[in-house]
Structures are given as structure tokens and as C-alpha cells.
Coordinates of C-alpha atoms and ligand atoms in Angstrom, one line a residue:
X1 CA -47.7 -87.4 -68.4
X2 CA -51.1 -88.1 -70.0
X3 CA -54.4 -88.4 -68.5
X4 CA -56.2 -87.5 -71.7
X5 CA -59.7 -88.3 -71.2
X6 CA -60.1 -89.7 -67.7
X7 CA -62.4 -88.8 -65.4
X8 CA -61.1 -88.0 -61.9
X9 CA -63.3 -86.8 -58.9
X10 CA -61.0 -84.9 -56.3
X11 CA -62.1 -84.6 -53.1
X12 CA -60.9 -82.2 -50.8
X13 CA -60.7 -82.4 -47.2
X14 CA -59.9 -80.1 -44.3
X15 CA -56.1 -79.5 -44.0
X16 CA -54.2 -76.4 -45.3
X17 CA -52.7 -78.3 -47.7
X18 CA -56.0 -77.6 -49.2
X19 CA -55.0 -74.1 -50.8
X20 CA -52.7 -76.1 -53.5
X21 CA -55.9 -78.2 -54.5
X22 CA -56.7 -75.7 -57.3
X23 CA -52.9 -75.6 -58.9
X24 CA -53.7 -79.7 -58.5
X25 CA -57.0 -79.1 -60.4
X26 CA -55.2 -77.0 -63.6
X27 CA -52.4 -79.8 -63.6
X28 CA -55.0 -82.3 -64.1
X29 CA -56.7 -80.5 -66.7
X30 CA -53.3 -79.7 -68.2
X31 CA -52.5 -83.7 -68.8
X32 CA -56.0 -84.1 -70.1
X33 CA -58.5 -84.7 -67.4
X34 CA -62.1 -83.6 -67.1
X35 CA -62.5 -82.9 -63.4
X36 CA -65.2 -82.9 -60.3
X37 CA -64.7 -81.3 -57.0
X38 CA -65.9 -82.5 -53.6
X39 CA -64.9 -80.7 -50.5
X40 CA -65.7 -81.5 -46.7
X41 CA -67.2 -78.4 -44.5
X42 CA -63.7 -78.4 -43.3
X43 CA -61.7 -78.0 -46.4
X44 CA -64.1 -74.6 -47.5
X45 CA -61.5 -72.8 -44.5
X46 CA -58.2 -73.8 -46.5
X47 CA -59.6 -73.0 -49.9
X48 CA -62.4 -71.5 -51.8
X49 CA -65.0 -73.5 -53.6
X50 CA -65.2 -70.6 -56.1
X51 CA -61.5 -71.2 -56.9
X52 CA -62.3 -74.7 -57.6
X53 CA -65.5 -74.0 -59.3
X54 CA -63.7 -72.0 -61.4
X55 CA -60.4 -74.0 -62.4
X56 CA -62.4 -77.2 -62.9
X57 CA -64.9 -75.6 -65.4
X58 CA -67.5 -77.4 -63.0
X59 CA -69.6 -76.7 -59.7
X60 CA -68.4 -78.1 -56.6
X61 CA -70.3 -80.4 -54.6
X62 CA -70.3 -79.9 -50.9
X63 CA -73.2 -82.1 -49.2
X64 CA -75.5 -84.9 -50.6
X65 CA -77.8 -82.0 -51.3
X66 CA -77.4 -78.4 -52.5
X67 CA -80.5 -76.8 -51.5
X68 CA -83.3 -78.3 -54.3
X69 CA -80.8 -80.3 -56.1
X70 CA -79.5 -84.5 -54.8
X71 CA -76.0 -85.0 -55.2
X72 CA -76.0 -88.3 -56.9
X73 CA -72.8 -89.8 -54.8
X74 CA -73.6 -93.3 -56.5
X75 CA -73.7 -91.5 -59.9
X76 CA -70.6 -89.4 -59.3
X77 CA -68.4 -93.0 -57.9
X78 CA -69.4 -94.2 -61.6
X79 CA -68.3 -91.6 -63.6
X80 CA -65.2 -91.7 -62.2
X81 CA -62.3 -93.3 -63.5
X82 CA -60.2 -92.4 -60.6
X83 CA -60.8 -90.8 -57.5
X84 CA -58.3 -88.4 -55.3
X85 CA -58.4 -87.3 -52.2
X86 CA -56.3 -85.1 -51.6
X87 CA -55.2 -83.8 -48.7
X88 CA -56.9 -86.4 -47.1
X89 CA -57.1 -85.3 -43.1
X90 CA -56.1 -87.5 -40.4
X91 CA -60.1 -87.4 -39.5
X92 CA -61.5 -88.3 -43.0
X93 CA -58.6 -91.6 -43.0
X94 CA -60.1 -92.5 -39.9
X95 CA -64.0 -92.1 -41.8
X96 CA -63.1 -94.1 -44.2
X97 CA -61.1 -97.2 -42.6
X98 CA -64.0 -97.1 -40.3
X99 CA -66.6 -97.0 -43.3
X100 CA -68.2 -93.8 -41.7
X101 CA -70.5 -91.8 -44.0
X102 CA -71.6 -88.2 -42.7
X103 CA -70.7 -86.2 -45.6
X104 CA -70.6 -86.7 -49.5
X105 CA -66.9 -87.6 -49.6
X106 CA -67.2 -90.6 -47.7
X107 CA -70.6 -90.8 -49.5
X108 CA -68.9 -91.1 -53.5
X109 CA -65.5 -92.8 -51.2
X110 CA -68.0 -95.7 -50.4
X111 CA -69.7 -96.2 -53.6
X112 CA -66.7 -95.9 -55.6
X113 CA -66.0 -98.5 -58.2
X114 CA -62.4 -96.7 -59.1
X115 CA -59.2 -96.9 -58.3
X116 CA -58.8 -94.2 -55.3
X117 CA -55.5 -92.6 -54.8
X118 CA -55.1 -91.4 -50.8
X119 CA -52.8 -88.4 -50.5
X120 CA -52.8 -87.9 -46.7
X121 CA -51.6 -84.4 -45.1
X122 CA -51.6 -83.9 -41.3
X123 CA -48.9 -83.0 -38.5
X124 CA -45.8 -85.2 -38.4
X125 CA -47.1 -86.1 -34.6
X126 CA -50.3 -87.1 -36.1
X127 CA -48.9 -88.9 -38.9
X128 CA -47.1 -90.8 -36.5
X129 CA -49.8 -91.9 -34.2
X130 CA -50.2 -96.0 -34.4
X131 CA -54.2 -95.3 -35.1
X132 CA -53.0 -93.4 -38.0
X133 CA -50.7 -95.9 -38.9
X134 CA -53.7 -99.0 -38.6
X135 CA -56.0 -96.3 -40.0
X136 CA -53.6 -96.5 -43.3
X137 CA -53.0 -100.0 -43.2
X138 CA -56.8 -100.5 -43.3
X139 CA -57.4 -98.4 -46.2
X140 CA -54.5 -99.8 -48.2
X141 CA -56.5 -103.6 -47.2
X142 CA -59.5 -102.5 -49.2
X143 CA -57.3 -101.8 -52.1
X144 CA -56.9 -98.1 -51.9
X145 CA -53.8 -96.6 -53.5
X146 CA -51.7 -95.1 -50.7
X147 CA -49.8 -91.2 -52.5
X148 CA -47.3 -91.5 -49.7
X149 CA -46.6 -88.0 -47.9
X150 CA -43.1 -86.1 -48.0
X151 CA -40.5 -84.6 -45.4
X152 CA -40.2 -80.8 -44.9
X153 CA -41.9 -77.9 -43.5
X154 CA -45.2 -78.3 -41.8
X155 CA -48.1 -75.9 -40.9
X156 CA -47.1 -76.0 -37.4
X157 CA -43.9 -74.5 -38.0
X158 CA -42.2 -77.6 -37.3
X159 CA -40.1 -79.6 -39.8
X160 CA -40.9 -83.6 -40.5
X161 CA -43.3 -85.9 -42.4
X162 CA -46.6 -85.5 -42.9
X163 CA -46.5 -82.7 -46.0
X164 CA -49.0 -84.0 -48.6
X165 CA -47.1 -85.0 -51.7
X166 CA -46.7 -82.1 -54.2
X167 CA -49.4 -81.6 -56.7
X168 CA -47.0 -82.5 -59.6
X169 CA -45.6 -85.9 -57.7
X170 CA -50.2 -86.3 -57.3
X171 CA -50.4 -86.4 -61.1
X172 CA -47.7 -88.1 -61.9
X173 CA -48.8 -91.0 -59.6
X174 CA -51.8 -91.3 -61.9
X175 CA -50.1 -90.8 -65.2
X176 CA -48.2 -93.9 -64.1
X177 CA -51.3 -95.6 -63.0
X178 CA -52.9 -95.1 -66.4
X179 CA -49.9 -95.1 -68.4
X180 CA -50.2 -96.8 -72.1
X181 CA -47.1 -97.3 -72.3
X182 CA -47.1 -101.5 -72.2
X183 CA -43.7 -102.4 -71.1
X184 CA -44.7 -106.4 -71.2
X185 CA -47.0 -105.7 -74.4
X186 CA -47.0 -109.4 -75.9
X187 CA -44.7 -110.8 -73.6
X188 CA -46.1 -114.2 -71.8
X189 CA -45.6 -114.6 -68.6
X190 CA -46.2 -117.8 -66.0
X191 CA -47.8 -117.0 -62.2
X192 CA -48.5 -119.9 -59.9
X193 CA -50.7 -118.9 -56.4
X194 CA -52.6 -120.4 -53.9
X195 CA -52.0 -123.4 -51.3
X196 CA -51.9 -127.1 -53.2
X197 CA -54.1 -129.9 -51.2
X198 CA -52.0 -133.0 -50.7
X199 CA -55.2 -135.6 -50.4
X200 CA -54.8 -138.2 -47.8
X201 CA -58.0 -139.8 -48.7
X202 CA -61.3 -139.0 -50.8
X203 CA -62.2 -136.5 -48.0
X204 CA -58.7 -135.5 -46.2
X205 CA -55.9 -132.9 -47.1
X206 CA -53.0 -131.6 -46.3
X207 CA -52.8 -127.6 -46.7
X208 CA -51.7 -124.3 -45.9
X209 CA -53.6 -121.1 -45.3
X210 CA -52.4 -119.1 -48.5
X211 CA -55.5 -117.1 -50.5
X212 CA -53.7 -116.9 -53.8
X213 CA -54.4 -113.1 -53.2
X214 CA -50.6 -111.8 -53.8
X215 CA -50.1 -114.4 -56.8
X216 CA -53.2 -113.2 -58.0
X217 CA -52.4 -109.7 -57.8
X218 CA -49.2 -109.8 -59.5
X219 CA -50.6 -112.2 -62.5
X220 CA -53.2 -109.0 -62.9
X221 CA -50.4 -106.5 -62.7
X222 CA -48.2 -108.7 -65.6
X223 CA -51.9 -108.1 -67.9
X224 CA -52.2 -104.4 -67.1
X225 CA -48.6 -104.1 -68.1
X226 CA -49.5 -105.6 -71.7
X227 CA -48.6 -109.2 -70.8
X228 CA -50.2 -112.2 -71.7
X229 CA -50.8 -114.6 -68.0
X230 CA -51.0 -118.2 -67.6
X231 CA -52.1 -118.1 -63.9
X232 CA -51.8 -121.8 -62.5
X233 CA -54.0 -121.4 -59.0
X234 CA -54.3 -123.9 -56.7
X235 CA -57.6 -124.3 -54.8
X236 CA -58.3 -120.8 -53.7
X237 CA -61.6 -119.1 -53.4
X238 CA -60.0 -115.8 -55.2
X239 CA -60.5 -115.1 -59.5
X240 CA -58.0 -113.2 -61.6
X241 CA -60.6 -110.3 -63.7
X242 CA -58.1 -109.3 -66.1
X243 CA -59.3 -110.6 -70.0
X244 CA -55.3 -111.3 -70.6
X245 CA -55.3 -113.5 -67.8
X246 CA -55.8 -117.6 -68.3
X247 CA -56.3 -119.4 -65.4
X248 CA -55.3 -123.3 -65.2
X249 CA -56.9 -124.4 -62.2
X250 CA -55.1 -127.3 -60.7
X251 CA -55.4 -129.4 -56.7
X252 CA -51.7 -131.1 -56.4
X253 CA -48.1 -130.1 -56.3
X254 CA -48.2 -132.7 -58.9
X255 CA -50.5 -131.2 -60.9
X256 CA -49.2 -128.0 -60.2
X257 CA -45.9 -129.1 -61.3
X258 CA -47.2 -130.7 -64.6
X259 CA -49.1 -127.4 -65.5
X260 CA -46.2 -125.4 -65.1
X261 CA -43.4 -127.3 -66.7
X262 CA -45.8 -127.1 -69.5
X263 CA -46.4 -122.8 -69.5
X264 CA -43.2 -122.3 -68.8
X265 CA -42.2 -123.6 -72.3
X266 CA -43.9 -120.3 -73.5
X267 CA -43.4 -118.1 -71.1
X268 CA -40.3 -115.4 -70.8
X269 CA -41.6 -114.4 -67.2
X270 CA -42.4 -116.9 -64.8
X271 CA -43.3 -115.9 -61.3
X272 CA -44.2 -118.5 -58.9
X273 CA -46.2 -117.0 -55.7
X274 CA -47.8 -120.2 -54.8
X275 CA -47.2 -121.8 -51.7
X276 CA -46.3 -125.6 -52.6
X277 CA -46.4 -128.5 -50.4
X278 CA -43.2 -130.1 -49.6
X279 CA -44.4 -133.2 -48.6
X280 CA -47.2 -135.2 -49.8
X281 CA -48.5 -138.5 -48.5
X282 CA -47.0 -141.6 -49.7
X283 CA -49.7 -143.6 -50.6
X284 CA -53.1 -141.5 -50.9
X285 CA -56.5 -144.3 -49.5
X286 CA -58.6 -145.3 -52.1
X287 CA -61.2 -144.9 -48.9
X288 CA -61.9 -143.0 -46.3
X289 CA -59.5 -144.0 -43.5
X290 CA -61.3 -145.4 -40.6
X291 CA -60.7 -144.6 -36.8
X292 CA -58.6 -147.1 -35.4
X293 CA -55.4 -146.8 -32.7
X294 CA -55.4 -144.1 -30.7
X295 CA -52.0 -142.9 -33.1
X296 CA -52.4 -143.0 -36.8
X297 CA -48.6 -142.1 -38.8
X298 CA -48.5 -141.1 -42.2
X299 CA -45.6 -141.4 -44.5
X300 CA -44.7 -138.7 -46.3
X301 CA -42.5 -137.9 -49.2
X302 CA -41.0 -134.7 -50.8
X303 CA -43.2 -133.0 -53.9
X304 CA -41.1 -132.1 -56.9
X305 CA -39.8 -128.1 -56.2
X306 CA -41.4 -126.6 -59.1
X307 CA -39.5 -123.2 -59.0
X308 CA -36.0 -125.2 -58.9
X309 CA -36.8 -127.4 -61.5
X310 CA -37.4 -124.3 -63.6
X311 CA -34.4 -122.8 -62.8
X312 CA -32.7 -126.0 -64.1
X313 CA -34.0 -125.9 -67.4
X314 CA -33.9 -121.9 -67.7
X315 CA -33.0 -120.7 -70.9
X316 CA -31.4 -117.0 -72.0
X317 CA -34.3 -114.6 -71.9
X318 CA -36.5 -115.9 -69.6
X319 CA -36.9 -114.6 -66.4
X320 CA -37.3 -116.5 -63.2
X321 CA -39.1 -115.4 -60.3
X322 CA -39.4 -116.9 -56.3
X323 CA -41.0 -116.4 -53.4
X324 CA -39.7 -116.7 -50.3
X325 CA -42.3 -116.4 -46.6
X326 CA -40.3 -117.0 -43.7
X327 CA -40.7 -116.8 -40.3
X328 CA -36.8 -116.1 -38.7
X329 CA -33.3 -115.5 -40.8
X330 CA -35.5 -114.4 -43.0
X331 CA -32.9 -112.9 -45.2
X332 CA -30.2 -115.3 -45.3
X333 CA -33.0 -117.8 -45.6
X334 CA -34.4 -115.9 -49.1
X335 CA -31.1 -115.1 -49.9
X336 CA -29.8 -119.3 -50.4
X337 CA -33.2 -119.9 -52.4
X338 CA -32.2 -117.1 -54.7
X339 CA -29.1 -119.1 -55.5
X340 CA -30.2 -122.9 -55.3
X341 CA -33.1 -122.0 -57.3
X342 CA -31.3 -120.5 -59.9
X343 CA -34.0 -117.7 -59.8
X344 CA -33.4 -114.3 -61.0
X345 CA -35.4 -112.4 -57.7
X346 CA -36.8 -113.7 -54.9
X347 CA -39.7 -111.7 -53.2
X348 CA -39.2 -112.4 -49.6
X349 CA -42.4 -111.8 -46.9
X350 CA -41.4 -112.4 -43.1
X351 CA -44.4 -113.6 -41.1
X352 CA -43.4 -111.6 -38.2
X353 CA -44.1 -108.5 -39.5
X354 CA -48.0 -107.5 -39.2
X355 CA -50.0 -107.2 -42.3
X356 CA -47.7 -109.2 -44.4
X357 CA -48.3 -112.9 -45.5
X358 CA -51.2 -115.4 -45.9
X359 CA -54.8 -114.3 -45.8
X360 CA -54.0 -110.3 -45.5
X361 CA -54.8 -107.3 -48.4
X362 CA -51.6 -105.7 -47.5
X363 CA -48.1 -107.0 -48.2
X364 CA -44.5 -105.9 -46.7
X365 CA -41.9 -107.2 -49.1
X366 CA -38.0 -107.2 -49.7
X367 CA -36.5 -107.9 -52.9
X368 CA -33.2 -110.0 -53.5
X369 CA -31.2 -110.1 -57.2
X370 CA -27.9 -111.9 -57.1
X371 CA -25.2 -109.2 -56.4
X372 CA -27.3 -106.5 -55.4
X373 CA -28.5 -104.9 -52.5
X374 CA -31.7 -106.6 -51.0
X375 CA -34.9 -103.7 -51.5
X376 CA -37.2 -103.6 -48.8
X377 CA -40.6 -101.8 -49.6
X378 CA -43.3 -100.4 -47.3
X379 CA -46.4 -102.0 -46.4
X380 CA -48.4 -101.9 -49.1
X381 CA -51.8 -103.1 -50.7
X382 CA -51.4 -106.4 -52.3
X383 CA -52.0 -104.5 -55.5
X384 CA -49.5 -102.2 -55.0
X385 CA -46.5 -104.8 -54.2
X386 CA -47.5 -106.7 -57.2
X387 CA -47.2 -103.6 -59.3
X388 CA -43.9 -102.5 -58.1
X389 CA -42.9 -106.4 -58.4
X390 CA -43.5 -106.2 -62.3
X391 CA -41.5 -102.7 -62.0
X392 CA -38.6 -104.7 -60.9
X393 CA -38.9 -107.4 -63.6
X394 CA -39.8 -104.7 -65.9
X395 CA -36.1 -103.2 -65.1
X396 CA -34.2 -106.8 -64.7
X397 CA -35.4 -107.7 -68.6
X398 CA -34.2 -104.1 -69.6
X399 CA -30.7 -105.7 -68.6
X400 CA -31.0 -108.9 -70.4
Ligands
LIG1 N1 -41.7 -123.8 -54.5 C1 -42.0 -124.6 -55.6 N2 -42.2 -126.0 -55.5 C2 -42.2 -126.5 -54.3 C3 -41.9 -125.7 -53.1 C4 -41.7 -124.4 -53.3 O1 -42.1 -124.1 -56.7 N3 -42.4 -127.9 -54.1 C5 -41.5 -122.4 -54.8 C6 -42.5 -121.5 -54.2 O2 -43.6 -121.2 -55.1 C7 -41.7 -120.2 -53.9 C8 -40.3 -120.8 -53.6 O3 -40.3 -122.1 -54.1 O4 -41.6 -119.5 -55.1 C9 -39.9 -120.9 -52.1 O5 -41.0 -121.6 -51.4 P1 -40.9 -121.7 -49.8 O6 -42.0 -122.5 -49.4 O7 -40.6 -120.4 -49.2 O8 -39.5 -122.5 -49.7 P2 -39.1 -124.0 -49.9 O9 -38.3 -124.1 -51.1 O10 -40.3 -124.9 -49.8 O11 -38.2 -124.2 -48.6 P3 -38.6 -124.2 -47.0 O12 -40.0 -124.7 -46.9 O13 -37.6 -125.1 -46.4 O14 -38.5 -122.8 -46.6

């Protein structure tokens, strides 16, 4: 596992999980990582800062000012090209979903540009408690990348989760992160987010409250895995950043449809995210319409279902990928679009569980393939879904 010349700041907090930090430090230097070490007051009881000192090659920075000499905490979030913290205390998580700053680690945490890996270590009890659940689902909102803990022996003598993840399983996590390895090097692929606006009139809609985030996060996970994205958003406020993304901006199902047909002709992965109208008006006023009875009806008819007509005209190596947000039978529900679409997975979100759906950061998922077992996945960050979303198509092409 390479991380041959990235920059990673590790910060260590107080847990005794602390005293593996400098076998963590070698490891990174090992797969080719120049490192810098923070540490809490807290974490200087668990492990020395002359140990760390000395494996990292580099002094340790304890407070936003050694004696004579500032800390630069904006400086030290630029260097970085990833930041750890690891072990990560049940009191620091709380810091930093709360935005608290009383120490240099949340300090370089705030003014981080990085990717920051999360490797939390506490008491299974305290691992448990709902505020450290919300606690993590904040922090995964803003983006952060959650290094989930493991079972086993705990400080407290008792057995159960909460052990911070080993400090191999740490570096692997970022190896994978950074990896070079391009599986979808080359390969084009086809995302559709965000609502569609069904106009009524010049100045009327009808909508739905989806972002475009998730469809947006997986058409930026496709480009970090070497692929080259046609993203067809619908009105959302949200921009793909990725260069090997290009974004067709369209308003309609119509023109949603259109665009599509037309990428998919290219494309050997198509995943379509966004959420499509099913209905649009029948006639669209040339004109504002005007105030009249105290009822007004609208006549509706059905859109054209993008994703099926795709999976009508599939051809041998391309892959075909749906959505599914429901709100009850969730699974039987995904489970017939899978098949009627002719699609090859369908990522299913239920609206009942929290943090999942329109308009949040995080995302709980559960992925159907035809003859498998459906694959449900924690709650995640957007980001992190999407990537293990492009893991699964990664695996399903493998196949073809
Ligand atoms: N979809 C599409 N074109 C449409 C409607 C939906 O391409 N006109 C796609 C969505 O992008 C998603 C999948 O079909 O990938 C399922 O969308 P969803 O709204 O969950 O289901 P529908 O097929 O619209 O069925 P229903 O609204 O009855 O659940």
C-alpha cells in the first residue's frame, strides 16, 4: 500500500489507544509518507511526544504556541494532504461536530482543506451513547471520512466495540483512498442528479426536494476512479469539481431524457440518481395563469422513465444503474424496479431512516443485483456511499 509522497498530519487525542500512535507513525513512513504530529494535553498521558518526535523525524505540536514560536494551524491544514485523527476521543468528536476550537487539533481540524479520516476509540458504553452516535453522523455530514472502530478487548477490561481500528487497517484506509490504481481509467460513464421542474407556466413548477448531492457525489467518485463523467443535472444549486466531469445542465424530464438517450450511446456505466418527475402537465400556459375559481385542476401526464428506456436498449457491456427512495416496502418495492428496469443494481434509500435521502450529507443505502443477496451499508457521508457504489460497479464489470 503506497502513500509515497503525501503529506499526512496525525493528530492524536486522549485515549489509550494513543500508545499505538507511534507504530501508526513508522507504518506511515514505511508506505511513503512524510508525517506531522499533533496531540491534545490529553493524549501526552497515553503516549510520549518524544516517541513521536522521534519516529516522525519532526517536532510535535501541542498548543497554537510553543513558548516563542506560533503554530501556524492554517499553514499546517494546507500542507496536508490528508489528515488523521487517530484515536479520536469521544470528547474531541463532540469538539469537532460542535465546531469547538480550544486546542490546536480542532485549530488545523477547522481549517483543513483535506480529506480527514476519523478513527474514533472510546468505551463500548460510550460508543453507544445516541450523542455519540449524532456526534458521528454530524461529522460524517461535513464530509469527514468515518475509520469505523472494531470489536474486542477494551481498556475497561470489558469486551465489545469501541477498539480504534488497528494501525495497519488506519493505513490501509488511506492507501485505498489515494490509490493510483484507476479501475474505470478511460471508461465513460453516464450520472443523472437533481429534481427536474415540470413548468406549469412561465413562472410555476412542479418539483421535488432532491439537492443532486448523492448523484453528484457518485459522478465525482466514477472521475477519481479514472472515469470519464457525463453528469446530466437537473436544476440544483450543487457543482461537480472533478476536471473528468462534464456537466449537461438540463430543466425537464424531457430534456433530461433527450440528454441522456444521447450519453448513454457512449457510455459503458450509466448511473441514474436523479429524481424524475412522473407526471408533467399536459399543456404548459403560454402565460401566467390567472386567479380564477376557487379550484384550479391540472391535467397531468406520465414523463418518459429514462432509466427503463435504457434498460430497453442496453447492450452487452454496459452497465446499468437505478435508484430507488422509498418510503414503505422499501425492499420489495426496489427489488421490482431492479427487474422492470432491466437495470443491473439498484441503490435503494428508505425515507424513514434518519439521515438518509433528499437534502442530507449523509446517506444509508442497500444494494440489490438480480440473484444476490440485498447489501445494506451503514450511514455514511454522501462521499463515502458513492465511493463504495463505484466499488460495487467496479466488481459487477469484473464479471462481465
Ligand atoms: N427514473 C427515470 N425516469 C423517470 C422516473 C424515474 O429515469 N421518469 C429513474 C430514477 O432516476 C431512478 C429510478 O428510475 O433511478 C427509480 O425512480 P423512483 O422515483 O424511485 O421510481 P419510479 O420508477 O418513478 O416509481 P415510483 O415513483 O412509483 O416509486
Amino acid at each position: 500500500m503506497s502513500l509515497k509522497g503525501k503529506k499526512i498530519v496525525l493528530a492524536v487525542t486522549g485515549s489509550i489507544a494513543a500508545y499505538k500512535t507511534p507504530h501508526l507513525v513508522r507504518l506511515l513512513i514505511k508506505a511513503g509518507a512524510e508525517v506531522q504530529v499533533l496531540v491534545t494535553d490529553a493524549a501526552k498521558s497515553f503516549v510520549s511526544p518524544l516517541a513521536l518526535t522521534t519516529v516522525s523525524k519532526n517536532p510535535v505540536h501541542g498548543s497554537i504556541s510553543d513558548g516563542d514560536t506560533w503554530n501556524n494551524h492554517v499553514a499546517l491544514g494546507l500542507w496536508a494532504d490528508a489528515m488523521i485523527i487517530a484515536p479520536c476521543s469521544a470528547n474531541t468528536l463532540a469538539k469537532l461536530a460542535h465546531g469547538l476550537c480550544d486546542n490546536l487539533v480542532c485549530a488545523v481540524y477547522l481549517s483543513a482543506r483535506c480529506p480527514i479520516f476519523i478513527a474514533p476509540a472510546m468505551d463500548e458504553d460510550m460508543w453507544k451513547h445516541p450523542s455519540t452516535a449524532a456526534n458521528i453522523s454530524t461529522i460524517l455530514g461535513y464530509g469527514n471520512h468515518l475509520i469505523p472502530v472494531t470489536h474486542g478487548e477494551l481498556a475497561s477490561g470489558l469486551v465489545g466495540e469501541g477498539r480504534m481500528a488497528e494501525p495497519e487497517d488506519i493505513v490501509q484506509h488511506l492507501g485505498f483512498f489515494f490509490s493510483v490504481n484507476k479501475p474505470l481509467q478511460g471508461v465513460h460513464a453516464l450520472v443523472t442528479a437533481g429534481p427536474t421542474y415540470e413548468l406549469l407556466d412561465p413562472v410555476r413548477f412542479i418539483g421535488n426536494f432532491s439537492t443532486g448531492k448523492m448523484g453528484i457525489a457518485v459522478a465525482e467518485a466514477l472521475a477519481q476512479s479514472g472515469a470519464e463523467v457525463t453528469l446530466v443535472l437537473g436544476p440544483s444549486t450543487e457543482r461537480a469539481v472533478h476536471g473528468n466531469i462534464k456537466t449537461i445542465h438540463v430543466t425537464s424530464a424531457d430534456e433530461m431524457y433527450t440528454a441522456t438517450t444521447e450519453a448513454f450511446k457512449q457510455a459503458e456505466i450509466a448511473v441514474l440518481a436523479a429524481a424524475v418527475a412522473d407526471y408533467k402537465p399536459a399543456e404548459q400556459a403560454a402565460d401566467k395563469i390567472k386567479k380564477k375559481e376557487s379550484t384550479l385542476s391540472l391535467e397531468l401526464v406520465k414523463t418518459k422513465d429514462i432509466l427503463a428506456g435504457l434498460g430497453k436498449i442496453k447492450q452487452p457491456g454496459q452497465t446499468l444503474i437505478g435508484f430507488a427512495l422509498e418510503t414503505n416496502n422499501e425492499l420489495a418495492y426496489a427489488a421490482k424496479k431492479l427487474v422492470e428496469k432491466n437495470a443491473d443494481m439498484i441503490v435503494m434509500n428508505s425515507l424513514k431512516d434518519e439521515g438518509a435521502g433528499f437534502g442530507h450529507d449523509t446517506n444509508k443505502i442497500t444494494l440489490l443485483k438480480p440473484g444476490k443477496e440485498p447489501v445494506s451499508l451503514p450511514l455514511q457521508s454522501k462521499a463515502d456511499a458513492a465511493a463504495a457504489i463505484v466499488g460495487h460497479i467496479v466488481e459487477l464489470r469484473c464479471a462481465l
